[in-house]
């Protein structure tokens, strides 16, 4: 069993896609072990995306991630880190495979609806960034 962090980003929440995204996870047998809504401050978003701070789009990404509420979830299942990345599709929705969340709903390389941890190490950091042990229902 593996765990990963998923975020329905502010564009996904504003556009009423929470149910759609969760439906895709549940219909693949992925279990939601924790979930909450967060309206990130600049400091919170900067801490979360610290690895990207040198990238040219960092400022724009911070404005986007702090533009409205997001839904953060801990997903649990076999091979769920890779499985979630597969359901999300490529970062750039124009390159994402058909039937993926980003291909179906993203409007921009930045406003791409969902985030998912990309390795066991990032999953551990990202889950711990938003949830303490008591909030994750085993
Ligand atoms: P991810 O793991 O697929 O989310 O992709 P990355 O870790 O490379 O990038 C993090 C997030 O930054 C992406 O999901 C996008 O929201 C945003 N992003 C990535 N590349 C670009 C870019 O070239 N321009 C802009 N404006 N945003 C980007």
mmCIF file of N, CA and C and ligand atoms in Angstrom:
data_model
loop_
_atom_site.group_PDB
_atom_site.id
_atom_site.type_symbol
_atom_site.label_atom_id
_atom_site.label_comp_id
_atom_site.label_asym_id
_atom_site.label_seq_id
_atom_site.Cartn_x
_atom_site.Cartn_y
_atom_site.Cartn_z
ATOM 1 N N UNK A 1 0.842 -1.213 0.000
ATOM 2 C CA UNK A 1 0.000 0.000 0.000
ATOM 3 C C UNK A 1 0.870 1.253 0.000
ATOM 4 N N UNK A 2 0.483 2.193 -0.794
ATOM 5 C CA UNK A 2 1.255 3.420 -0.927
ATOM 6 C C UNK A 2 0.315 4.603 -0.702
ATOM 7 N N UNK A 3 0.906 5.747 -0.334
ATOM 8 C CA UNK A 3 0.106 6.969 -0.190
ATOM 9 C C UNK A 3 0.715 8.088 -1.023
ATOM 10 N N UNK A 4 -0.143 8.994 -1.470
ATOM 11 C CA UNK A 4 0.337 10.144 -2.230
ATOM 12 C C UNK A 4 -0.516 11.356 -1.898
ATOM 13 N N UNK A 5 0.017 12.549 -2.167
ATOM 14 C CA UNK A 5 -0.783 13.760 -1.967
ATOM 15 C C UNK A 5 -1.355 14.206 -3.309
ATOM 16 N N UNK A 6 -2.653 14.466 -3.279
ATOM 17 C CA UNK A 6 -3.337 15.038 -4.441
ATOM 18 C C UNK A 6 -3.878 16.400 -4.057
ATOM 19 N N UNK A 7 -3.807 17.336 -4.987
ATOM 20 C CA UNK A 7 -4.458 18.638 -4.778
ATOM 21 C C UNK A 7 -5.363 18.918 -5.967
ATOM 22 N N UNK A 8 -6.616 19.283 -5.661
ATOM 23 C CA UNK A 8 -7.456 19.884 -6.703
ATOM 24 C C UNK A 8 -7.179 21.374 -6.593
ATOM 25 N N UNK A 9 -6.493 21.919 -7.595
ATOM 26 C CA UNK A 9 -5.985 23.289 -7.539
ATOM 27 C C UNK A 9 -7.138 24.298 -7.620
ATOM 28 N N UNK A 10 -6.847 25.580 -7.331
ATOM 29 C CA UNK A 10 -7.926 26.582 -7.310
ATOM 30 C C UNK A 10 -8.773 26.654 -8.587
ATOM 31 N N UNK A 11 -8.188 26.378 -9.751
ATOM 32 C CA UNK A 11 -9.007 26.396 -10.978
ATOM 33 C C UNK A 11 -10.030 25.267 -10.964
ATOM 34 N N UNK A 12 -9.611 24.088 -10.491
ATOM 35 C CA UNK A 12 -10.514 22.938 -10.432
ATOM 36 C C UNK A 12 -11.664 23.162 -9.456
ATOM 37 N N UNK A 13 -11.342 23.751 -8.307
ATOM 38 C CA UNK A 13 -12.390 24.029 -7.306
ATOM 39 C C UNK A 13 -13.354 25.087 -7.859
ATOM 40 N N UNK A 14 -12.799 26.180 -8.418
ATOM 41 C CA UNK A 14 -13.646 27.280 -8.916
ATOM 42 C C UNK A 14 -14.562 26.814 -10.040
ATOM 43 N N UNK A 15 -14.099 25.846 -10.808
ATOM 44 C CA UNK A 15 -14.896 25.381 -11.949
ATOM 45 C C UNK A 15 -15.809 24.212 -11.614
ATOM 46 N N UNK A 16 -15.906 23.861 -10.350
ATOM 47 C CA UNK A 16 -16.855 22.821 -9.944
ATOM 48 C C UNK A 16 -16.425 21.418 -10.322
ATOM 49 N N UNK A 17 -15.095 21.166 -10.275
ATOM 50 C CA UNK A 17 -14.589 19.864 -10.711
ATOM 51 C C UNK A 17 -14.207 18.937 -9.557
ATOM 52 N N UNK A 18 -14.531 19.317 -8.324
ATOM 53 C CA UNK A 18 -14.149 18.469 -7.176
ATOM 54 C C UNK A 18 -14.751 17.060 -7.338
ATOM 55 N N UNK A 19 -16.049 17.018 -7.567
ATOM 56 C CA UNK A 19 -16.734 15.722 -7.682
ATOM 57 C C UNK A 19 -16.189 14.884 -8.827
ATOM 58 N N UNK A 20 -15.965 15.522 -9.955
ATOM 59 C CA UNK A 20 -15.459 14.823 -11.141
ATOM 60 C C UNK A 20 -14.091 14.174 -10.867
ATOM 61 N N UNK A 21 -13.215 14.943 -10.227
ATOM 62 C CA UNK A 21 -11.867 14.418 -9.951
ATOM 63 C C UNK A 21 -11.949 13.262 -8.953
ATOM 64 N N UNK A 22 -12.716 13.456 -7.887
ATOM 65 C CA UNK A 22 -12.830 12.400 -6.871
ATOM 66 C C UNK A 22 -13.471 11.139 -7.470
ATOM 67 N N UNK A 23 -14.450 11.331 -8.338
ATOM 68 C CA UNK A 23 -15.095 10.185 -8.988
ATOM 69 C C UNK A 23 -14.063 9.356 -9.766
ATOM 70 N N UNK A 24 -13.155 10.037 -10.441
ATOM 71 C CA UNK A 24 -12.129 9.312 -11.213
ATOM 72 C C UNK A 24 -11.205 8.500 -10.293
ATOM 73 N N UNK A 25 -10.859 9.076 -9.140
ATOM 74 C CA UNK A 25 -10.016 8.336 -8.194
ATOM 75 C C UNK A 25 -10.779 7.117 -7.659
ATOM 76 N N UNK A 26 -11.995 7.356 -7.191
ATOM 77 C CA UNK A 26 -12.760 6.271 -6.564
ATOM 78 C C UNK A 26 -13.078 5.158 -7.561
ATOM 79 N N UNK A 27 -13.355 5.531 -8.795
ATOM 80 C CA UNK A 27 -13.710 4.487 -9.752
ATOM 81 C C UNK A 27 -12.491 3.652 -10.160
ATOM 82 N N UNK A 28 -11.296 4.119 -9.816
ATOM 83 C CA UNK A 28 -10.082 3.320 -10.049
ATOM 84 C C UNK A 28 -9.689 2.536 -8.794
ATOM 85 N N UNK A 29 -10.535 2.576 -7.786
ATOM 86 C CA UNK A 29 -10.249 1.811 -6.566
ATOM 87 C C UNK A 29 -9.295 2.509 -5.615
ATOM 88 N N UNK A 30 -9.047 3.799 -5.855
ATOM 89 C CA UNK A 30 -8.167 4.560 -4.957
ATOM 90 C C UNK A 30 -8.985 5.005 -3.747
ATOM 91 N N UNK A 31 -8.410 4.838 -2.558
ATOM 92 C CA UNK A 31 -9.108 5.212 -1.328
ATOM 93 C C UNK A 31 -8.646 6.593 -0.862
ATOM 94 N N UNK A 32 -9.602 7.413 -0.418
ATOM 95 C CA UNK A 32 -9.245 8.722 0.133
ATOM 96 C C UNK A 32 -9.057 8.556 1.639
ATOM 97 N N UNK A 33 -7.820 8.750 2.094
ATOM 98 C CA UNK A 33 -7.481 8.525 3.502
ATOM 99 C C UNK A 33 -7.548 9.816 4.313
ATOM 100 N N UNK A 34 -7.557 10.959 3.637
ATOM 101 C CA UNK A 34 -7.679 12.264 4.312
ATOM 102 C C UNK A 34 -8.072 13.296 3.262
ATOM 103 N N UNK A 35 -8.807 14.322 3.717
ATOM 104 C CA UNK A 35 -9.222 15.355 2.763
ATOM 105 C C UNK A 35 -9.596 16.633 3.507
ATOM 106 N N UNK A 36 -9.191 17.781 2.968
ATOM 107 C CA UNK A 36 -9.655 19.058 3.506
ATOM 108 C C UNK A 36 -9.495 20.162 2.468
ATOM 109 N N UNK A 37 -10.191 21.278 2.730
ATOM 110 C CA UNK A 37 -10.074 22.423 1.848
ATOM 111 C C UNK A 37 -9.111 23.412 2.490
ATOM 112 N N UNK A 38 -8.208 23.969 1.665
ATOM 113 C CA UNK A 38 -7.248 24.956 2.185
ATOM 114 C C UNK A 38 -7.211 26.157 1.251
ATOM 115 N N UNK A 39 -7.103 27.339 1.843
ATOM 116 C CA UNK A 39 -6.901 28.558 1.054
ATOM 117 C C UNK A 39 -5.481 28.981 1.408
ATOM 118 N N UNK A 40 -4.522 28.617 0.564
ATOM 119 C CA UNK A 40 -3.109 28.780 0.922
ATOM 120 C C UNK A 40 -2.681 30.235 0.950
ATOM 121 N N UNK A 41 -1.868 30.550 1.961
ATOM 122 C CA UNK A 41 -1.204 31.850 2.008
ATOM 123 C C UNK A 41 0.000 31.766 1.073
ATOM 124 N N UNK A 42 0.573 32.937 0.776
ATOM 125 C CA UNK A 42 1.768 32.954 -0.074
ATOM 126 C C UNK A 42 2.875 32.110 0.565
ATOM 127 N N UNK A 43 3.060 32.257 1.871
ATOM 128 C CA UNK A 43 4.127 31.510 2.556
ATOM 129 C C UNK A 43 3.881 30.007 2.470
ATOM 130 N N UNK A 44 2.631 29.597 2.617
ATOM 131 C CA UNK A 44 2.322 28.160 2.533
ATOM 132 C C UNK A 44 2.593 27.615 1.133
ATOM 133 N N UNK A 45 2.177 28.374 0.119
ATOM 134 C CA UNK A 45 2.392 27.925 -1.262
ATOM 135 C C UNK A 45 3.881 27.902 -1.586
ATOM 136 N N UNK A 46 4.615 28.889 -1.114
ATOM 137 C CA UNK A 46 6.062 28.941 -1.374
ATOM 138 C C UNK A 46 6.779 27.763 -0.722
ATOM 139 N N UNK A 47 6.355 27.404 0.467
ATOM 140 C CA UNK A 47 6.958 26.263 1.153
ATOM 141 C C UNK A 47 6.664 24.961 0.433
ATOM 142 N N UNK A 48 5.444 24.845 -0.048
ATOM 143 C CA UNK A 48 5.046 23.620 -0.744
ATOM 144 C C UNK A 48 5.835 23.437 -2.037
ATOM 145 N N UNK A 49 5.981 24.521 -2.795
ATOM 146 C CA UNK A 49 6.641 24.460 -4.103
ATOM 147 C C UNK A 49 8.095 24.952 -4.040
ATOM 148 N N UNK A 50 8.728 24.854 -2.874
ATOM 149 C CA UNK A 50 10.090 25.393 -2.694
ATOM 150 C C UNK A 50 11.075 24.882 -3.756
ATOM 151 N N UNK A 51 10.906 23.639 -4.204
ATOM 152 C CA UNK A 51 11.844 23.091 -5.197
ATOM 153 C C UNK A 51 11.791 23.860 -6.523
ATOM 154 N N UNK A 52 10.705 24.571 -6.751
ATOM 155 C CA UNK A 52 10.546 25.305 -8.018
ATOM 156 C C UNK A 52 10.926 26.778 -7.916
ATOM 157 N N UNK A 53 11.486 27.213 -6.774
ATOM 158 C CA UNK A 53 11.596 28.665 -6.565
ATOM 159 C C UNK A 53 12.478 29.383 -7.577
ATOM 160 N N UNK A 54 13.407 28.648 -8.238
ATOM 161 C CA UNK A 54 14.264 29.300 -9.242
ATOM 162 C C UNK A 54 13.631 29.323 -10.630
ATOM 163 N N UNK A 55 12.495 28.679 -10.791
ATOM 164 C CA UNK A 55 11.919 28.576 -12.142
ATOM 165 C C UNK A 55 11.240 29.886 -12.526
ATOM 166 N N UNK A 56 11.257 30.211 -13.815
ATOM 167 C CA UNK A 56 10.755 31.519 -14.259
ATOM 168 C C UNK A 56 9.264 31.731 -13.970
ATOM 169 N N UNK A 57 8.518 30.648 -13.873
ATOM 170 C CA UNK A 57 7.073 30.771 -13.663
ATOM 171 C C UNK A 57 6.680 30.748 -12.184
ATOM 172 N N UNK A 58 7.674 30.764 -11.285
ATOM 173 C CA UNK A 58 7.376 30.592 -9.852
ATOM 174 C C UNK A 58 6.386 31.646 -9.324
ATOM 175 N N UNK A 59 6.617 32.916 -9.662
ATOM 176 C CA UNK A 59 5.742 33.984 -9.170
ATOM 177 C C UNK A 59 4.314 33.807 -9.645
ATOM 178 N N UNK A 60 4.175 33.464 -10.902
ATOM 179 C CA UNK A 60 2.854 33.244 -11.470
ATOM 180 C C UNK A 60 2.172 32.037 -10.811
ATOM 181 N N UNK A 61 2.955 30.967 -10.586
ATOM 182 C CA UNK A 61 2.412 29.769 -9.935
ATOM 183 C C UNK A 61 1.942 30.098 -8.510
ATOM 184 N N UNK A 62 2.692 30.956 -7.810
ATOM 185 C CA UNK A 62 2.295 31.350 -6.441
ATOM 186 C C UNK A 62 0.988 32.145 -6.471
ATOM 187 N N UNK A 63 0.859 33.071 -7.429
ATOM 188 C CA UNK A 63 -0.392 33.846 -7.552
ATOM 189 C C UNK A 63 -1.568 32.904 -7.812
ATOM 190 N N UNK A 64 -1.347 31.946 -8.681
ATOM 191 C CA UNK A 64 -2.408 30.988 -9.017
ATOM 192 C C UNK A 64 -2.799 30.133 -7.806
ATOM 193 N N UNK A 65 -1.807 29.568 -7.130
ATOM 194 C CA UNK A 65 -2.114 28.643 -6.033
ATOM 195 C C UNK A 65 -2.743 29.349 -4.823
ATOM 196 N N UNK A 66 -2.575 30.682 -4.746
ATOM 197 C CA UNK A 66 -3.163 31.439 -3.634
ATOM 198 C C UNK A 66 -4.397 32.230 -4.089
ATOM 199 N N UNK A 67 -4.910 31.904 -5.281
ATOM 200 C CA UNK A 67 -6.033 32.679 -5.839
ATOM 201 C C UNK A 67 -7.393 32.223 -5.331
ATOM 202 N N UNK A 68 -7.452 31.099 -4.633
ATOM 203 C CA UNK A 68 -8.732 30.584 -4.142
ATOM 204 C C UNK A 68 -8.500 29.287 -3.409
ATOM 205 N N UNK A 69 -9.577 28.715 -2.860
ATOM 206 C CA UNK A 69 -9.414 27.465 -2.117
ATOM 207 C C UNK A 69 -9.026 26.293 -3.008
ATOM 208 N N UNK A 70 -8.298 25.363 -2.411
ATOM 209 C CA UNK A 70 -7.904 24.116 -3.074
ATOM 210 C C UNK A 70 -8.340 22.965 -2.171
ATOM 211 N N UNK A 71 -8.466 21.782 -2.736
ATOM 212 C CA UNK A 71 -8.782 20.590 -1.941
ATOM 213 C C UNK A 71 -7.530 19.723 -1.891
ATOM 214 N N UNK A 72 -7.074 19.416 -0.691
ATOM 215 C CA UNK A 72 -5.906 18.542 -0.549
ATOM 216 C C UNK A 72 -6.361 17.188 0.000
ATOM 217 N N UNK A 73 -5.801 16.133 -0.571
ATOM 218 C CA UNK A 73 -6.219 14.774 -0.209
ATOM 219 C C UNK A 73 -5.019 13.849 -0.100
ATOM 220 N N UNK A 74 -5.131 12.895 0.807
ATOM 221 C CA UNK A 74 -4.181 11.783 0.824
ATOM 222 C C UNK A 74 -4.883 10.613 0.130
ATOM 223 N N UNK A 75 -4.284 10.142 -0.940
ATOM 224 C CA UNK A 75 -4.821 8.986 -1.664
ATOM 225 C C UNK A 75 -4.033 7.751 -1.262
ATOM 226 N N UNK A 76 -4.736 6.640 -1.176
ATOM 227 C CA UNK A 76 -4.086 5.398 -0.753
ATOM 228 C C UNK A 76 -4.452 4.264 -1.701
ATOM 229 N N UNK A 77 -3.482 3.447 -2.026
ATOM 230 C CA UNK A 77 -3.746 2.287 -2.878
ATOM 231 C C UNK A 77 -2.443 1.690 -3.346
ATOM 232 N N UNK A 78 -2.571 0.591 -4.068
ATOM 233 C CA UNK A 78 -1.391 -0.060 -4.603
ATOM 234 C C UNK A 78 -0.815 0.812 -5.713
ATOM 235 N N UNK A 79 0.459 1.118 -5.642
ATOM 236 C CA UNK A 79 1.117 1.861 -6.716
ATOM 237 C C UNK A 79 0.438 3.212 -6.994
ATOM 238 N N UNK A 80 -0.098 3.828 -5.943
ATOM 239 C CA UNK A 80 -0.981 4.992 -6.147
ATOM 240 C C UNK A 80 -0.231 6.245 -6.618
ATOM 241 N N UNK A 81 1.073 6.318 -6.344
ATOM 242 C CA UNK A 81 1.817 7.504 -6.807
ATOM 243 C C UNK A 81 1.814 7.535 -8.338
ATOM 244 N N UNK A 82 2.209 6.421 -8.937
ATOM 245 C CA UNK A 82 2.237 6.339 -10.405
ATOM 246 C C UNK A 82 0.828 6.359 -10.993
ATOM 247 N N UNK A 83 -0.086 5.670 -10.333
ATOM 248 C CA UNK A 83 -1.461 5.598 -10.831
ATOM 249 C C UNK A 83 -2.103 6.984 -10.884
ATOM 250 N N UNK A 84 -1.888 7.768 -9.825
ATOM 251 C CA UNK A 84 -2.437 9.126 -9.800
ATOM 252 C C UNK A 84 -1.822 9.981 -10.908
ATOM 253 N N UNK A 85 -0.504 9.860 -11.094
ATOM 254 C CA UNK A 85 0.168 10.624 -12.159
ATOM 255 C C UNK A 85 -0.402 10.239 -13.528
ATOM 256 N N UNK A 86 -0.731 8.959 -13.670
ATOM 257 C CA UNK A 86 -1.306 8.485 -14.932
ATOM 258 C C UNK A 86 -2.705 9.078 -15.144
ATOM 259 N N UNK A 87 -3.504 9.093 -14.090
ATOM 260 C CA UNK A 87 -4.857 9.663 -14.200
ATOM 261 C C UNK A 87 -4.809 11.163 -14.455
ATOM 262 N N UNK A 88 -3.793 11.847 -13.896
ATOM 263 C CA UNK A 88 -3.654 13.301 -14.077
ATOM 264 C C UNK A 88 -3.271 13.653 -15.503
ATOM 265 N N UNK A 89 -2.311 12.931 -16.069
ATOM 266 C CA UNK A 89 -1.774 13.268 -17.387
ATOM 267 C C UNK A 89 -0.587 14.213 -17.277
ATOM 268 N N UNK A 90 0.055 14.474 -18.414
ATOM 269 C CA UNK A 90 1.265 15.292 -18.443
ATOM 270 C C UNK A 90 1.002 16.709 -17.944
ATOM 271 N N UNK A 91 2.068 17.350 -17.426
ATOM 272 C CA UNK A 91 1.979 18.724 -16.914
ATOM 273 C C UNK A 91 1.311 19.642 -17.937
ATOM 274 N N UNK A 92 1.795 19.558 -19.173
ATOM 275 C CA UNK A 92 1.211 20.355 -20.255
ATOM 276 C C UNK A 92 0.024 19.595 -20.844
ATOM 277 N N UNK A 93 -1.180 20.106 -20.641
ATOM 278 C CA UNK A 93 -2.390 19.379 -21.043
ATOM 279 C C UNK A 93 -2.412 19.055 -22.538
ATOM 280 N N UNK A 94 -1.659 19.844 -23.306
ATOM 281 C CA UNK A 94 -1.626 19.578 -24.754
ATOM 282 C C UNK A 94 -0.863 18.293 -25.059
ATOM 283 N N UNK A 95 -0.009 17.878 -24.133
ATOM 284 C CA UNK A 95 0.744 16.637 -24.300
ATOM 285 C C UNK A 95 0.145 15.489 -23.487
ATOM 286 N N UNK A 96 -0.899 15.763 -22.745
ATOM 287 C CA UNK A 96 -1.487 14.730 -21.873
ATOM 288 C C UNK A 96 -2.290 13.729 -22.704
ATOM 289 N N UNK A 97 -2.255 12.469 -22.272
ATOM 290 C CA UNK A 97 -2.978 11.414 -22.984
ATOM 291 C C UNK A 97 -4.488 11.641 -22.896
ATOM 292 N N UNK A 98 -5.180 11.143 -23.892
ATOM 293 C CA UNK A 98 -6.639 11.250 -23.901
ATOM 294 C C UNK A 98 -7.247 10.563 -22.688
ATOM 295 N N UNK A 99 -8.296 11.160 -22.148
ATOM 296 C CA UNK A 99 -8.983 10.565 -21.016
ATOM 297 C C UNK A 99 -8.368 10.921 -19.680
ATOM 298 N N UNK A 100 -7.253 11.672 -19.684
ATOM 299 C CA UNK A 100 -6.656 12.080 -18.410
ATOM 300 C C UNK A 100 -7.343 13.366 -17.917
ATOM 301 N N UNK A 101 -7.194 13.636 -16.631
ATOM 302 C CA UNK A 101 -7.858 14.799 -16.022
ATOM 303 C C UNK A 101 -7.380 16.090 -16.686
ATOM 304 N N UNK A 102 -6.063 16.207 -16.864
ATOM 305 C CA UNK A 102 -5.530 17.443 -17.449
ATOM 306 C C UNK A 102 -5.939 17.594 -18.907
ATOM 307 N N UNK A 103 -5.912 16.522 -19.651
ATOM 308 C CA UNK A 103 -6.331 16.604 -21.054
ATOM 309 C C UNK A 103 -7.802 17.030 -21.148
ATOM 310 N N UNK A 104 -8.620 16.495 -20.265
ATOM 311 C CA UNK A 104 -10.056 16.784 -20.325
ATOM 312 C C UNK A 104 -10.421 18.158 -19.772
ATOM 313 N N UNK A 105 -9.655 18.672 -18.795
ATOM 314 C CA UNK A 105 -10.121 19.881 -18.102
ATOM 315 C C UNK A 105 -9.135 21.041 -18.010
ATOM 316 N N UNK A 106 -7.826 20.806 -18.188
ATOM 317 C CA UNK A 106 -6.878 21.919 -18.023
ATOM 318 C C UNK A 106 -7.074 22.950 -19.123
ATOM 319 N N UNK A 107 -6.754 24.203 -18.799
ATOM 320 C CA UNK A 107 -6.950 25.293 -19.757
ATOM 321 C C UNK A 107 -5.626 25.965 -20.096
ATOM 322 N N UNK A 108 -4.540 25.524 -19.462
ATOM 323 C CA UNK A 108 -3.287 26.265 -19.502
ATOM 324 C C UNK A 108 -2.218 25.360 -18.889
ATOM 325 N N UNK A 109 -0.946 25.551 -19.247
ATOM 326 C CA UNK A 109 0.108 24.691 -18.656
ATOM 327 C C UNK A 109 0.151 24.860 -17.133
ATOM 328 N N UNK A 110 -0.233 26.053 -16.658
ATOM 329 C CA UNK A 110 -0.222 26.318 -15.215
ATOM 330 C C UNK A 110 -1.551 25.906 -14.563
ATOM 331 N N UNK A 111 -2.636 26.311 -15.169
ATOM 332 C CA UNK A 111 -3.966 26.006 -14.607
ATOM 333 C C UNK A 111 -4.371 24.619 -15.082
ATOM 334 N N UNK A 112 -3.739 23.622 -14.433
ATOM 335 C CA UNK A 112 -3.909 22.243 -14.896
ATOM 336 C C UNK A 112 -4.638 21.359 -13.885
ATOM 337 N N UNK A 113 -5.481 21.999 -13.061
ATOM 338 C CA UNK A 113 -6.524 21.329 -12.258
ATOM 339 C C UNK A 113 -6.038 20.491 -11.074
ATOM 340 N N UNK A 114 -4.988 19.708 -11.282
ATOM 341 C CA UNK A 114 -4.571 18.788 -10.209
ATOM 342 C C UNK A 114 -3.061 18.781 -10.008
ATOM 343 N N UNK A 115 -2.682 18.438 -8.790
ATOM 344 C CA UNK A 115 -1.291 18.173 -8.435
ATOM 345 C C UNK A 115 -1.219 16.750 -7.904
ATOM 346 N N UNK A 116 -0.097 16.075 -8.140
ATOM 347 C CA UNK A 116 0.135 14.764 -7.529
ATOM 348 C C UNK A 116 1.606 14.578 -7.249
ATOM 349 N N UNK A 117 1.943 14.037 -6.092
ATOM 350 C CA UNK A 117 3.353 13.771 -5.739
ATOM 351 C C UNK A 117 3.987 12.907 -6.828
ATOM 352 N N UNK A 118 5.295 13.129 -7.062
ATOM 353 C CA UNK A 118 5.933 12.389 -8.157
ATOM 354 C C UNK A 118 6.902 11.290 -7.706
ATOM 355 N N UNK A 119 7.065 11.094 -6.404
ATOM 356 C CA UNK A 119 7.943 10.015 -5.912
ATOM 357 C C UNK A 119 7.584 9.727 -4.454
ATOM 358 N N UNK A 120 8.045 8.598 -3.918
ATOM 359 C CA UNK A 120 7.768 8.313 -2.500
ATOM 360 C C UNK A 120 8.323 9.391 -1.571
ATOM 361 N N UNK A 121 9.487 9.950 -1.922
ATOM 362 C CA UNK A 121 10.093 10.990 -1.069
ATOM 363 C C UNK A 121 9.236 12.263 -1.090
ATOM 364 N N UNK A 122 8.800 12.694 -2.271
ATOM 365 C CA UNK A 122 7.968 13.908 -2.311
ATOM 366 C C UNK A 122 6.613 13.636 -1.669
ATOM 367 N N UNK A 123 6.085 12.430 -1.843
ATOM 368 C CA UNK A 123 4.791 12.106 -1.224
ATOM 369 C C UNK A 123 4.879 12.259 0.293
ATOM 370 N N UNK A 124 5.963 11.764 0.861
ATOM 371 C CA UNK A 124 6.120 11.850 2.321
ATOM 372 C C UNK A 124 6.189 13.314 2.770
ATOM 373 N N UNK A 125 6.986 14.113 2.076
ATOM 374 C CA UNK A 125 7.091 15.540 2.410
ATOM 375 C C UNK A 125 5.745 16.243 2.219
ATOM 376 N N UNK A 126 5.098 15.994 1.099
ATOM 377 C CA UNK A 126 3.865 16.731 0.766
ATOM 378 C C UNK A 126 2.687 16.341 1.663
ATOM 379 N N UNK A 127 2.592 15.060 2.012
ATOM 380 C CA UNK A 127 1.522 14.629 2.926
ATOM 381 C C UNK A 127 1.737 15.301 4.287
ATOM 382 N N UNK A 128 2.973 15.272 4.753
ATOM 383 C CA UNK A 128 3.302 15.873 6.052
ATOM 384 C C UNK A 128 3.146 17.391 6.052
ATOM 385 N N UNK A 129 3.207 17.987 4.885
ATOM 386 C CA UNK A 129 3.065 19.444 4.784
ATOM 387 C C UNK A 129 1.644 19.874 5.141
ATOM 388 N N UNK A 130 0.666 19.043 4.806
ATOM 389 C CA UNK A 130 -0.744 19.412 5.011
ATOM 390 C C UNK A 130 -1.460 18.629 6.104
ATOM 391 N N UNK A 131 -0.962 17.438 6.436
ATOM 392 C CA UNK A 131 -1.711 16.584 7.372
ATOM 393 C C UNK A 131 -0.812 16.060 8.485
ATOM 394 N N UNK A 132 -1.382 15.997 9.688
ATOM 395 C CA UNK A 132 -0.678 15.275 10.743
ATOM 396 C C UNK A 132 -1.232 13.849 10.814
ATOM 397 N N UNK A 133 -0.575 12.997 11.570
ATOM 398 C CA UNK A 133 -0.920 11.563 11.608
ATOM 399 C C UNK A 133 -2.383 11.312 11.969
ATOM 400 N N UNK A 134 -2.906 12.129 12.911
ATOM 401 C CA UNK A 134 -4.275 11.916 13.383
ATOM 402 C C UNK A 134 -5.324 12.223 12.321
ATOM 403 N N UNK A 135 -4.945 13.003 11.318
ATOM 404 C CA UNK A 135 -5.905 13.390 10.265
ATOM 405 C C UNK A 135 -5.969 12.378 9.125
ATOM 406 N N UNK A 136 -5.061 11.408 9.156
ATOM 407 C CA UNK A 136 -5.047 10.400 8.090
ATOM 408 C C UNK A 136 -5.691 9.133 8.624
ATOM 409 N N UNK A 137 -6.798 8.767 7.990
ATOM 410 C CA UNK A 137 -7.608 7.659 8.500
ATOM 411 C C UNK A 137 -7.135 6.360 7.873
ATOM 412 N N UNK A 138 -6.553 5.518 8.690
ATOM 413 C CA UNK A 138 -5.958 4.283 8.181
ATOM 414 C C UNK A 138 -6.960 3.193 8.115
HETATM 415 P P1 LIG B 1 3.679 18.532 -12.265
HETATM 416 O O1 LIG B 1 4.462 17.627 -11.338
HETATM 417 O O2 LIG B 1 3.120 17.796 -13.455
HETATM 418 O O3 LIG B 1 2.608 19.321 -11.545
HETATM 419 O O4 LIG B 1 4.706 19.587 -12.903
HETATM 420 P P2 LIG B 1 5.930 20.421 -12.292
HETATM 421 O O5 LIG B 1 6.328 19.894 -10.945
HETATM 422 O O6 LIG B 1 6.992 20.507 -13.341
HETATM 423 O O7 LIG B 1 5.348 21.909 -12.136
HETATM 424 C C1 LIG B 1 4.525 22.261 -11.043
HETATM 425 C C2 LIG B 1 3.387 23.116 -11.534
HETATM 426 O O8 LIG B 1 3.916 24.354 -12.039
HETATM 427 C C3 LIG B 1 2.597 22.542 -12.728
HETATM 428 O O9 LIG B 1 1.616 21.603 -12.368
HETATM 429 C C4 LIG B 1 1.974 23.796 -13.308
HETATM 430 O O10 LIG B 1 0.848 24.247 -12.549
HETATM 431 C C5 LIG B 1 3.124 24.806 -13.139
HETATM 432 N N1 LIG B 1 3.975 24.853 -14.331
HETATM 433 C C6 LIG B 1 4.819 23.893 -14.821
HETATM 434 N N2 LIG B 1 5.457 24.310 -15.924
HETATM 435 C C7 LIG B 1 5.032 25.581 -16.143
HETATM 436 C C8 LIG B 1 5.329 26.572 -17.147
HETATM 437 O O11 LIG B 1 6.136 26.356 -18.054
HETATM 438 N N3 LIG B 1 4.675 27.773 -17.037
HETATM 439 C C9 LIG B 1 3.779 28.031 -16.035
HETATM 440 N N4 LIG B 1 3.192 29.241 -16.006
HETATM 441 N N5 LIG B 1 3.487 27.145 -15.083
HETATM 442 C C10 LIG B 1 4.085 25.927 -15.138
#
